[in-house]
Amino acid sequence: MKKHGEELIFSGAWVIVIGTIISAIGQTKETTTGTPKGAKLVAQGNAIEAFGNSLQALGNTELFLEEKEPFRMDNIIGCWLQAGGNSTNTVATEIEIHSSEEEGLRLNAVGSGVQGLGAVYEAVGAVAGKSPTKNLEATGNSLVALGAFLDAAGNISILNKLDISGETLELIGSWTQVIGACTELIALAIASNIELTQQKSYSYPYADVGYYWYEPNPYGMI
């Protein structure tokens, strides 16, 4: 059960990286062209991120049921908040494209704020955890939180007619989330390799012990 939970978390991290990259590419198109050409990619990227967050939430839930470690609750809450925030962003971007840009921007600001809060919860859970790379994991989640809050600030700026500043904040925020997601993925990969190495060492505890021939004392002396 523990192994399956860890696999869900690791798989979710990969999915989140893919989602953040797609979303950032879409945001880059929007910012550089000054048109909503990349909005569809942003919506798709956020939907993929939400799926990855859900996988991690399920993985952390499995581990919590087995280990009963309190820090897992922070991770679970954080993952579901991020899933909710990213789902909200997906809906908001679709509203921007097909209906009211203003309403979409407002909803996007809320979604990004919720996502940022979720990433903060995950960072707290990582610091309280037992992973050998917990500081790196916390750094990754903190960067995701920063990126999400920058995106929220960007949406608010655009609502206040500060289009250039807002789009710049959104662009920086989207790529900050990419860096954060990649950092978390690297941390999880390193932690997995460390655990695997420790398991191998435990399986072969006498692997490095030398063997010596016993030579009887020819004089019969002890």
Coordinates of N, CA and C in Angstrom, one line a residue:
M1 N 0.8 -1.2 0.0 CA 0.0 0.0 0.0 C 0.9 1.3 0.0
K2 N 1.9 1.2 0.8 CA 2.8 2.4 0.9 C 3.5 2.6 -0.5
K3 N 3.9 1.6 -1.1 CA 4.6 1.7 -2.4 C 3.6 2.3 -3.4
H4 N 2.4 1.9 -3.4 CA 1.4 2.4 -4.4 C 1.1 3.9 -4.1
G5 N 1.0 4.3 -2.8 CA 0.8 5.7 -2.5 C 2.0 6.6 -3.0
E6 N 3.2 6.1 -2.8 CA 4.4 6.8 -3.3 C 4.4 6.9 -4.8
E7 N 3.9 5.9 -5.5 CA 3.9 5.9 -6.9 C 2.9 6.9 -7.4
L8 N 1.7 7.0 -6.7 CA 0.7 8.0 -7.1 C 1.3 9.4 -6.9
I9 N 2.0 9.7 -5.8 CA 2.6 11.0 -5.6 C 3.6 11.3 -6.7
F10 N 4.5 10.4 -7.0 CA 5.5 10.6 -8.0 C 4.9 10.8 -9.4
S11 N 3.9 10.0 -9.8 CA 3.2 10.1 -11.0 C 2.5 11.5 -11.1
G12 N 1.9 11.9 -10.0 CA 1.2 13.2 -10.0 C 2.2 14.3 -10.2
A13 N 3.4 14.2 -9.6 CA 4.4 15.2 -9.8 C 4.8 15.4 -11.3
W14 N 4.9 14.3 -12.0 CA 5.2 14.3 -13.4 C 4.1 15.0 -14.2
V15 N 2.8 14.6 -13.9 CA 1.7 15.2 -14.5 C 1.6 16.7 -14.3
I16 N 1.9 17.1 -13.0 CA 1.9 18.6 -12.7 C 3.0 19.3 -13.5
V17 N 4.2 18.8 -13.6 CA 5.2 19.4 -14.4 C 4.7 19.6 -15.9
I18 N 4.1 18.6 -16.5 CA 3.6 18.7 -17.8 C 2.6 19.8 -17.9
G19 N 1.7 19.8 -16.9 CA 0.6 20.8 -16.9 C 1.1 22.2 -16.8
T20 N 2.1 22.4 -15.9 CA 2.6 23.8 -15.7 C 3.3 24.3 -17.0
I21 N 4.0 23.4 -17.6 CA 4.8 23.8 -18.9 C 3.8 24.2 -20.0
I22 N 2.7 23.4 -20.1 CA 1.7 23.7 -21.1 C 1.0 25.0 -20.8
S23 N 0.7 25.2 -19.6 CA 0.1 26.5 -19.1 C 1.0 27.7 -19.4
A24 N 2.3 27.5 -19.0 CA 3.3 28.6 -19.2 C 3.5 28.9 -20.7
I25 N 3.5 27.9 -21.5 CA 3.6 28.2 -23.0 C 2.4 29.0 -23.5
G26 N 1.2 28.6 -23.0 CA 0.0 29.3 -23.4 C 0.1 30.8 -22.9
Q27 N 0.5 31.0 -21.6 CA 0.6 32.3 -21.1 C 1.7 33.1 -21.8
T28 N 2.7 32.5 -22.2 CA 3.8 33.2 -23.0 C 3.2 33.7 -24.3
K29 N 2.4 32.9 -25.0 CA 1.8 33.2 -26.2 C 0.9 34.4 -26.0
E30 N 0.1 34.4 -25.0 CA -0.8 35.5 -24.7 C -0.1 36.8 -24.4
T31 N 1.0 36.7 -23.7 CA 1.7 37.9 -23.3 C 2.5 38.5 -24.5
T32 N 3.1 37.7 -25.3 CA 4.0 38.1 -26.4 C 3.1 38.6 -27.6
T33 N 2.0 38.0 -27.8 CA 1.1 38.5 -28.9 C 0.1 39.5 -28.6
G34 N -0.2 39.6 -27.2 CA -1.2 40.6 -26.8 C -2.6 40.2 -27.2
T35 N -2.7 38.9 -27.5 CA -4.1 38.4 -27.8 C -4.3 37.1 -27.0
P36 N -5.6 36.6 -26.9 CA -5.9 35.4 -26.2 C -5.6 34.1 -26.9
K37 N -4.6 34.1 -27.8 CA -4.3 33.0 -28.6 C -3.8 31.7 -27.7
G38 N -3.2 32.0 -26.6 CA -2.7 30.9 -25.8 C -3.6 30.5 -24.7
A39 N -4.8 31.1 -24.6 CA -5.8 30.9 -23.5 C -6.2 29.4 -23.5
K40 N -6.4 28.8 -24.6 CA -6.8 27.4 -24.6 C -5.7 26.5 -24.0
L41 N -4.4 26.8 -24.3 CA -3.3 26.0 -23.7 C -3.3 26.3 -22.1
V42 N -3.6 27.5 -21.7 CA -3.6 27.8 -20.3 C -4.6 27.0 -19.6
A43 N -5.8 26.9 -20.2 CA -6.9 26.1 -19.6 C -6.6 24.6 -19.6
Q44 N -6.0 24.1 -20.7 CA -5.7 22.7 -20.7 C -4.6 22.4 -19.7
G45 N -3.6 23.3 -19.6 CA -2.5 23.1 -18.6 C -3.0 23.0 -17.2
N46 N -3.9 23.9 -16.9 CA -4.5 24.0 -15.5 C -5.3 22.7 -15.2
A47 N -6.0 22.2 -16.2 CA -6.8 21.0 -16.0 C -5.9 19.8 -15.8
I48 N -4.8 19.7 -16.5 CA -3.8 18.7 -16.3 C -3.1 18.8 -14.9
E49 N -2.8 20.0 -14.5 CA -2.3 20.2 -13.1 C -3.3 19.7 -12.1
A50 N -4.6 20.0 -12.3 CA -5.6 19.6 -11.3 C -5.6 18.0 -11.2
F51 N -5.5 17.4 -12.3 CA -5.4 15.9 -12.3 C -4.2 15.4 -11.5
G52 N -3.0 16.0 -11.8 CA -1.8 15.7 -11.0 C -2.0 15.9 -9.5
N53 N -2.6 17.0 -9.2 CA -2.8 17.3 -7.8 C -3.7 16.3 -7.1
S54 N -4.7 15.8 -7.9 CA -5.6 14.8 -7.4 C -4.9 13.5 -7.1
L55 N -4.0 13.1 -8.1 CA -3.2 11.9 -7.9 C -2.4 12.0 -6.6
Q56 N -1.8 13.1 -6.4 CA -1.0 13.3 -5.2 C -1.8 13.3 -3.9
A57 N -3.0 13.8 -4.0 CA -3.9 13.8 -2.8 C -4.3 12.4 -2.5
L58 N -4.6 11.5 -3.5 CA -4.9 10.1 -3.3 C -3.7 9.4 -2.7
G59 N -2.5 9.6 -3.3 CA -1.3 9.0 -2.8 C -1.0 9.3 -1.3
N60 N -1.1 10.6 -1.0 CA -0.9 11.0 0.4 C -2.0 10.4 1.3
T61 N -3.2 10.3 0.8 CA -4.3 9.7 1.7 C -3.9 8.2 2.0
E62 N -3.4 7.5 1.0 CA -3.1 6.1 1.2 C -1.9 6.0 2.2
L63 N -1.0 6.9 2.1 CA 0.2 6.8 3.1 C -0.3 7.2 4.5
F64 N -1.2 8.2 4.6 CA -1.7 8.6 5.9 C -2.5 7.5 6.5
L65 N -3.3 6.7 5.8 CA -4.0 5.6 6.3 C -3.1 4.5 6.9
E66 N -1.9 4.4 6.3 CA -1.0 3.4 6.7 C -0.1 3.9 7.8
E67 N 0.4 5.1 7.7 CA 1.4 5.6 8.7 C 0.8 6.4 9.8
K68 N -0.4 7.0 9.6 CA -1.0 7.9 10.6 C -0.1 9.1 11.0
E69 N 0.7 9.5 10.1 CA 1.6 10.7 10.3 C 0.8 12.0 10.1
P70 N 0.8 12.9 11.1 CA 0.0 14.1 11.0 C 0.3 15.0 9.8
F71 N 1.6 15.0 9.5 CA 2.0 15.9 8.4 C 1.4 15.6 7.1
R72 N 0.9 14.3 6.9 CA 0.2 13.9 5.7 C -1.1 14.6 5.5
M73 N -1.7 15.1 6.6 CA -2.9 15.8 6.5 C -2.7 17.1 5.8
D74 N -1.6 17.8 6.1 CA -1.2 19.1 5.5 C -1.1 18.8 4.0
N75 N -0.4 17.7 3.6 CA -0.2 17.4 2.2 C -1.5 17.1 1.5
I76 N -2.4 16.4 2.2 CA -3.7 16.1 1.6 C -4.5 17.3 1.3
I77 N -4.6 18.2 2.4 CA -5.4 19.4 2.3 C -4.8 20.3 1.1
G78 N -3.4 20.4 1.1 CA -2.8 21.2 0.1 C -3.0 20.7 -1.3
C79 N -3.0 19.4 -1.5 CA -3.2 18.8 -2.8 C -4.6 19.1 -3.3
W80 N -5.6 18.9 -2.4 CA -7.0 19.1 -2.8 C -7.2 20.6 -3.1
L81 N -6.6 21.5 -2.3 CA -6.8 22.9 -2.5 C -6.2 23.3 -3.9
Q82 N -5.0 22.7 -4.2 CA -4.4 23.0 -5.5 C -5.3 22.5 -6.6
A83 N -5.8 21.3 -6.5 CA -6.7 20.7 -7.5 C -7.9 21.6 -7.7
G84 N -8.5 22.1 -6.6 CA -9.6 23.0 -6.7 C -9.3 24.3 -7.4
G85 N -8.1 24.8 -7.0 CA -7.7 26.1 -7.6 C -7.4 26.0 -9.1
N86 N -6.8 24.9 -9.5 CA -6.5 24.7 -10.9 C -7.7 24.4 -11.7
S87 N -8.7 23.7 -11.1 CA -10.0 23.5 -11.8 C -10.7 24.8 -12.0
T88 N -10.7 25.6 -10.9 CA -11.3 26.9 -11.0 C -10.7 27.8 -12.1
N89 N -9.4 27.7 -12.2 CA -8.7 28.4 -13.3 C -9.1 28.0 -14.7
T90 N -9.3 26.7 -14.8 CA -9.7 26.1 -16.1 C -11.0 26.7 -16.5
V91 N -12.0 26.6 -15.5 CA -13.3 27.2 -15.8 C -13.2 28.7 -16.1
A92 N -12.4 29.4 -15.3 CA -12.3 30.8 -15.4 C -11.8 31.2 -16.8
T93 N -10.8 30.5 -17.3 CA -10.2 30.8 -18.6 C -11.2 30.5 -19.7
E94 N -12.0 29.4 -19.6 CA -13.0 29.2 -20.5 C -14.1 30.3 -20.6
I95 N -14.4 30.9 -19.4 CA -15.3 32.0 -19.3 C -14.7 33.2 -20.0
E96 N -13.4 33.4 -19.8 CA -12.7 34.5 -20.5 C -12.8 34.4 -22.0
I97 N -12.6 33.2 -22.5 CA -12.6 32.9 -23.9 C -14.0 33.1 -24.5
H98 N -15.0 32.5 -23.9 CA -16.3 32.4 -24.5 C -17.4 33.3 -24.0
S99 N -17.1 34.0 -22.9 CA -18.2 34.8 -22.2 C -17.7 36.2 -21.8
S100 N -17.5 36.3 -20.5 CA -17.1 37.6 -20.0 C -15.6 37.6 -19.5
E101 N -14.8 38.4 -20.1 CA -13.4 38.5 -19.7 C -13.2 39.0 -18.3
E102 N -14.0 39.9 -17.8 CA -13.9 40.5 -16.5 C -14.3 39.4 -15.4
E103 N -15.3 38.7 -15.7 CA -15.7 37.6 -14.7 C -14.7 36.5 -14.7
G104 N -14.1 36.2 -15.9 CA -13.1 35.2 -16.0 C -11.8 35.6 -15.2
L105 N -11.5 36.9 -15.3 CA -10.3 37.4 -14.6 C -10.5 37.3 -13.1
R106 N -11.7 37.6 -12.6 CA -12.0 37.6 -11.2 C -11.9 36.1 -10.7
L107 N -12.5 35.2 -11.4 CA -12.5 33.8 -11.0 C -11.1 33.3 -11.1
N108 N -10.3 33.7 -12.1 CA -8.9 33.3 -12.2 C -8.1 33.7 -11.0
A109 N -8.3 34.9 -10.5 CA -7.6 35.5 -9.3 C -7.9 34.6 -8.1
V110 N -9.2 34.2 -7.9 CA -9.6 33.4 -6.8 C -9.0 32.0 -6.9
G111 N -9.0 31.4 -8.1 CA -8.4 30.1 -8.3 C -7.0 30.1 -8.1
S112 N -6.2 31.1 -8.5 CA -4.8 31.1 -8.3 C -4.5 31.3 -6.8
G113 N -5.3 32.1 -6.1 CA -5.1 32.3 -4.7 C -5.3 31.0 -3.9
V114 N -6.3 30.2 -4.3 CA -6.6 29.0 -3.6 C -5.4 28.0 -3.9
Q115 N -5.0 28.0 -5.2 CA -3.8 27.1 -5.5 C -2.6 27.5 -4.7
G116 N -2.3 28.8 -4.6 CA -1.2 29.2 -3.8 C -1.3 28.8 -2.4
L117 N -2.5 28.9 -1.8 CA -2.7 28.5 -0.4 C -2.4 27.0 -0.3
G118 N -2.9 26.2 -1.2 CA -2.7 24.8 -1.2 C -1.2 24.4 -1.3
A119 N -0.4 25.1 -2.1 CA 1.0 24.9 -2.2 C 1.7 25.2 -0.9
V120 N 1.2 26.3 -0.2 CA 1.8 26.6 1.2 C 1.5 25.5 2.1
Y121 N 0.3 24.9 2.1 CA 0.0 23.7 3.0 C 1.0 22.6 2.7
E122 N 1.2 22.3 1.4 CA 2.1 21.3 1.0 C 3.5 21.5 1.5
A123 N 4.0 22.8 1.4 CA 5.3 23.2 1.9 C 5.4 22.9 3.4
V124 N 4.4 23.3 4.1 CA 4.4 23.0 5.6 C 4.5 21.5 5.9
G125 N 3.7 20.7 5.1 CA 3.7 19.3 5.3 C 5.1 18.7 4.9
A126 N 5.7 19.2 3.9 CA 7.0 18.7 3.5 C 8.1 19.0 4.6
V127 N 8.0 20.2 5.2 CA 9.0 20.5 6.2 C 8.8 19.6 7.5
A128 N 7.6 19.3 7.8 CA 7.3 18.5 8.9 C 7.5 17.0 8.7
G129 N 7.7 16.6 7.4 CA 7.8 15.2 7.0 C 9.2 14.6 7.3
K130 N 9.4 13.4 6.9 CA 10.6 12.6 7.2 C 11.4 12.4 5.9
S131 N 11.1 13.0 4.8 CA 11.8 12.7 3.6 C 13.2 13.3 3.7
P132 N 14.2 12.6 3.1 CA 15.6 13.1 3.2 C 15.8 14.3 2.3
T133 N 14.8 14.6 1.4 CA 14.9 15.8 0.6 C 13.7 16.8 0.9
K134 N 13.3 16.8 2.2 CA 12.1 17.6 2.5 C 12.3 19.1 2.3
N135 N 13.5 19.6 2.5 CA 13.8 21.0 2.3 C 13.7 21.4 0.8
L136 N 14.1 20.5 0.0 CA 14.0 20.7 -1.5 C 12.5 20.6 -1.9
E137 N 11.8 19.7 -1.3 CA 10.4 19.6 -1.6 C 9.6 20.8 -1.2
A138 N 10.0 21.3 0.0 CA 9.4 22.5 0.5 C 9.7 23.7 -0.4
T139 N 10.9 23.8 -0.9 CA 11.3 24.9 -1.8 C 10.5 24.8 -3.1
G140 N 10.3 23.6 -3.6 CA 9.5 23.5 -4.8 C 8.1 24.0 -4.6
N141 N 7.5 23.5 -3.5 CA 6.1 23.9 -3.2 C 6.0 25.4 -2.9
S142 N 7.0 26.0 -2.3 CA 7.0 27.4 -2.0 C 7.1 28.2 -3.3
L143 N 7.9 27.7 -4.3 CA 7.9 28.4 -5.6 C 6.6 28.3 -6.4
V144 N 5.9 27.1 -6.3 CA 4.6 27.0 -6.9 C 3.6 28.0 -6.2
A145 N 3.7 28.1 -4.9 CA 2.8 29.1 -4.2 C 3.1 30.5 -4.7
L146 N 4.4 30.9 -4.7 CA 4.8 32.2 -5.2 C 4.3 32.5 -6.6
G147 N 4.4 31.5 -7.5 CA 4.0 31.6 -8.9 C 2.5 31.8 -8.9
A148 N 1.7 31.1 -8.1 CA 0.3 31.2 -8.1 C -0.2 32.5 -7.6
F149 N 0.5 33.0 -6.5 CA 0.1 34.3 -6.0 C 0.5 35.5 -7.0
L150 N 1.6 35.3 -7.7 CA 1.9 36.3 -8.7 C 0.8 36.3 -9.8
D151 N 0.4 35.1 -10.2 CA -0.7 35.0 -11.2 C -2.0 35.7 -10.7
A152 N -2.3 35.5 -9.5 CA -3.5 36.1 -8.9 C -3.3 37.6 -8.9
A153 N -2.1 38.1 -8.5 CA -1.9 39.6 -8.6 C -2.0 40.1 -10.0
G154 N -1.5 39.3 -11.0 CA -1.6 39.7 -12.4 C -3.0 39.9 -12.8
N155 N -3.9 39.0 -12.4 CA -5.3 39.1 -12.8 C -5.9 40.3 -12.2
I156 N -5.6 40.6 -10.9 CA -6.1 41.7 -10.3 C -5.6 43.0 -10.9
S157 N -4.4 43.0 -11.3 CA -3.8 44.2 -12.0 C -4.5 44.5 -13.3
I158 N -4.8 43.4 -14.1 CA -5.5 43.6 -15.4 C -6.9 44.1 -15.1
L159 N -7.6 43.6 -14.1 CA -8.9 44.1 -13.7 C -8.9 45.6 -13.4
N160 N -7.8 46.1 -12.9 CA -7.6 47.5 -12.6 C -7.0 48.3 -13.7
K161 N -7.0 47.7 -14.9 CA -6.6 48.4 -16.2 C -5.1 48.5 -16.3
L162 N -4.3 47.8 -15.5 CA -2.9 47.8 -15.6 C -2.5 46.5 -16.4
D163 N -2.8 46.6 -17.7 CA -2.6 45.4 -18.5 C -1.2 44.9 -18.6
I164 N -0.3 45.8 -18.9 CA 1.1 45.4 -19.1 C 1.7 44.8 -17.8
S165 N 1.5 45.5 -16.7 CA 2.0 44.9 -15.4 C 1.3 43.6 -15.1
G166 N 0.0 43.5 -15.3 CA -0.7 42.3 -15.0 C -0.2 41.1 -15.9
E167 N 0.0 41.3 -17.2 CA 0.4 40.2 -18.0 C 1.8 39.8 -17.7
T168 N 2.7 40.8 -17.3 CA 4.0 40.4 -16.9 C 4.0 39.6 -15.6
L169 N 3.2 39.9 -14.7 CA 3.1 39.2 -13.4 C 2.6 37.7 -13.7
E170 N 1.6 37.6 -14.6 CA 1.1 36.3 -15.0 C 2.2 35.5 -15.7
L171 N 3.0 36.1 -16.5 CA 4.0 35.4 -17.2 C 5.1 34.9 -16.3
I172 N 5.6 35.8 -15.4 CA 6.6 35.4 -14.4 C 6.0 34.3 -13.5
G173 N 4.8 34.5 -13.1 CA 4.1 33.5 -12.2 C 4.0 32.1 -12.8
S174 N 3.7 32.1 -14.1 CA 3.5 30.8 -14.7 C 4.8 30.0 -14.8
W175 N 5.9 30.7 -15.2 CA 7.2 30.0 -15.3 C 7.8 29.7 -13.9
T176 N 7.5 30.6 -12.9 CA 7.9 30.3 -11.5 C 7.3 28.9 -11.1
Q177 N 6.0 28.7 -11.5 CA 5.4 27.4 -11.1 C 6.0 26.3 -11.8
V178 N 6.5 26.5 -13.0 CA 7.2 25.4 -13.8 C 8.5 25.0 -13.0
I179 N 9.2 26.0 -12.6 CA 10.5 25.8 -11.8 C 10.1 25.1 -10.5
G180 N 9.1 25.5 -9.8 CA 8.7 24.9 -8.6 C 8.3 23.4 -8.7
A181 N 7.5 23.2 -9.8 CA 7.0 21.8 -10.0 C 8.2 20.9 -10.4
C182 N 9.1 21.4 -11.2 CA 10.3 20.6 -11.5 C 11.2 20.4 -10.3
T183 N 11.3 21.3 -9.4 CA 12.1 21.2 -8.2 C 11.5 20.1 -7.3
E184 N 10.2 20.1 -7.2 CA 9.5 19.1 -6.4 C 9.7 17.7 -7.0
L185 N 9.6 17.6 -8.3 CA 9.8 16.3 -9.0 C 11.2 15.8 -8.7
I186 N 12.2 16.7 -8.9 CA 13.6 16.3 -8.6 C 13.8 15.8 -7.2
A187 N 13.2 16.5 -6.2 CA 13.3 16.1 -4.8 C 12.7 14.7 -4.6
L188 N 11.6 14.5 -5.2 CA 10.9 13.2 -5.0 C 11.8 12.1 -5.6
A189 N 12.4 12.3 -6.8 CA 13.2 11.3 -7.5 C 14.5 11.0 -6.6
I190 N 15.1 12.1 -6.1 CA 16.3 11.9 -5.2 C 15.9 11.0 -4.0
A191 N 14.8 11.4 -3.4 CA 14.3 10.7 -2.2 C 14.1 9.2 -2.5
S192 N 13.5 9.0 -3.6 CA 13.2 7.6 -4.0 C 14.5 6.8 -4.2
N193 N 15.5 7.4 -4.8 CA 16.8 6.7 -5.0 C 17.5 6.5 -3.7
I194 N 17.4 7.4 -2.8 CA 18.0 7.2 -1.5 C 17.3 6.0 -0.8
E195 N 16.0 6.0 -0.8 CA 15.3 4.9 -0.1 C 15.6 3.6 -0.8
L196 N 15.7 3.5 -2.1 CA 16.1 2.3 -2.8 C 17.5 1.8 -2.4
T197 N 18.4 2.7 -2.3 CA 19.8 2.4 -1.9 C 19.8 1.9 -0.5
Q198 N 19.0 2.5 0.4 CA 19.0 2.0 1.8 C 18.4 0.6 1.9
Q199 N 17.4 0.4 1.1 CA 16.7 -1.0 1.1 C 17.7 -2.0 0.6
K200 N 18.5 -1.7 -0.4 CA 19.5 -2.7 -0.9 C 20.6 -2.9 0.2
S201 N 21.0 -1.9 0.9 CA 22.0 -2.0 1.9 C 21.4 -2.9 3.1
Y202 N 20.1 -2.7 3.4 CA 19.5 -3.5 4.4 C 19.4 -5.0 4.0
S203 N 19.1 -5.2 2.7 CA 19.0 -6.6 2.2 C 20.3 -7.4 2.2
Y204 N 21.4 -6.6 2.0 CA 22.7 -7.3 2.0 C 23.6 -6.7 3.1
P205 N 23.3 -6.9 4.3 CA 24.1 -6.3 5.4 C 25.5 -6.7 5.5
Y206 N 25.9 -7.9 5.0 CA 27.2 -8.4 5.1 C 28.0 -8.3 3.8
A207 N 27.5 -7.5 2.9 CA 28.1 -7.4 1.5 C 29.5 -7.0 1.6
D208 N 29.9 -6.1 2.5 CA 31.2 -5.5 2.5 C 32.1 -6.2 3.6
V209 N 31.6 -7.3 4.2 CA 32.4 -7.9 5.3 C 33.4 -8.8 4.6
G210 N 34.7 -8.8 5.0 CA 35.7 -9.6 4.4 C 35.7 -11.0 5.0
Y211 N 36.3 -12.0 4.3 CA 36.4 -13.3 4.8 C 37.9 -13.7 5.0
Y212 N 38.2 -14.4 6.1 CA 39.6 -14.7 6.3 C 39.7 -16.2 6.6
W213 N 40.8 -16.8 6.1 CA 41.1 -18.2 6.3 C 41.6 -18.4 7.7
Y214 N 41.2 -19.4 8.4 CA 41.7 -19.8 9.7 C 42.8 -20.7 9.5
E215 N 44.0 -20.3 10.1 CA 45.1 -21.2 10.1 C 45.4 -21.7 11.5
P216 N 45.3 -23.0 11.6 CA 45.6 -23.6 13.0 C 47.0 -23.4 13.5
N217 N 47.1 -23.2 14.8 CA 48.4 -23.0 15.4 C 49.3 -24.3 15.4
P218 N 50.4 -24.3 14.7 CA 51.2 -25.5 14.6 C 51.8 -26.0 15.9
Y219 N 51.9 -25.0 16.8 CA 52.5 -25.3 18.1 C 51.5 -25.7 19.2
G220 N 50.3 -25.7 18.8 CA 49.2 -26.0 19.8 C 49.1 -25.0 20.9
M221 N 49.6 -23.8 20.6 CA 49.5 -22.7 21.6 C 48.3 -21.9 21.3
I222 N 47.7 -21.3 22.3 CA 46.6 -20.4 22.2 C 47.1 -19.0 22.2

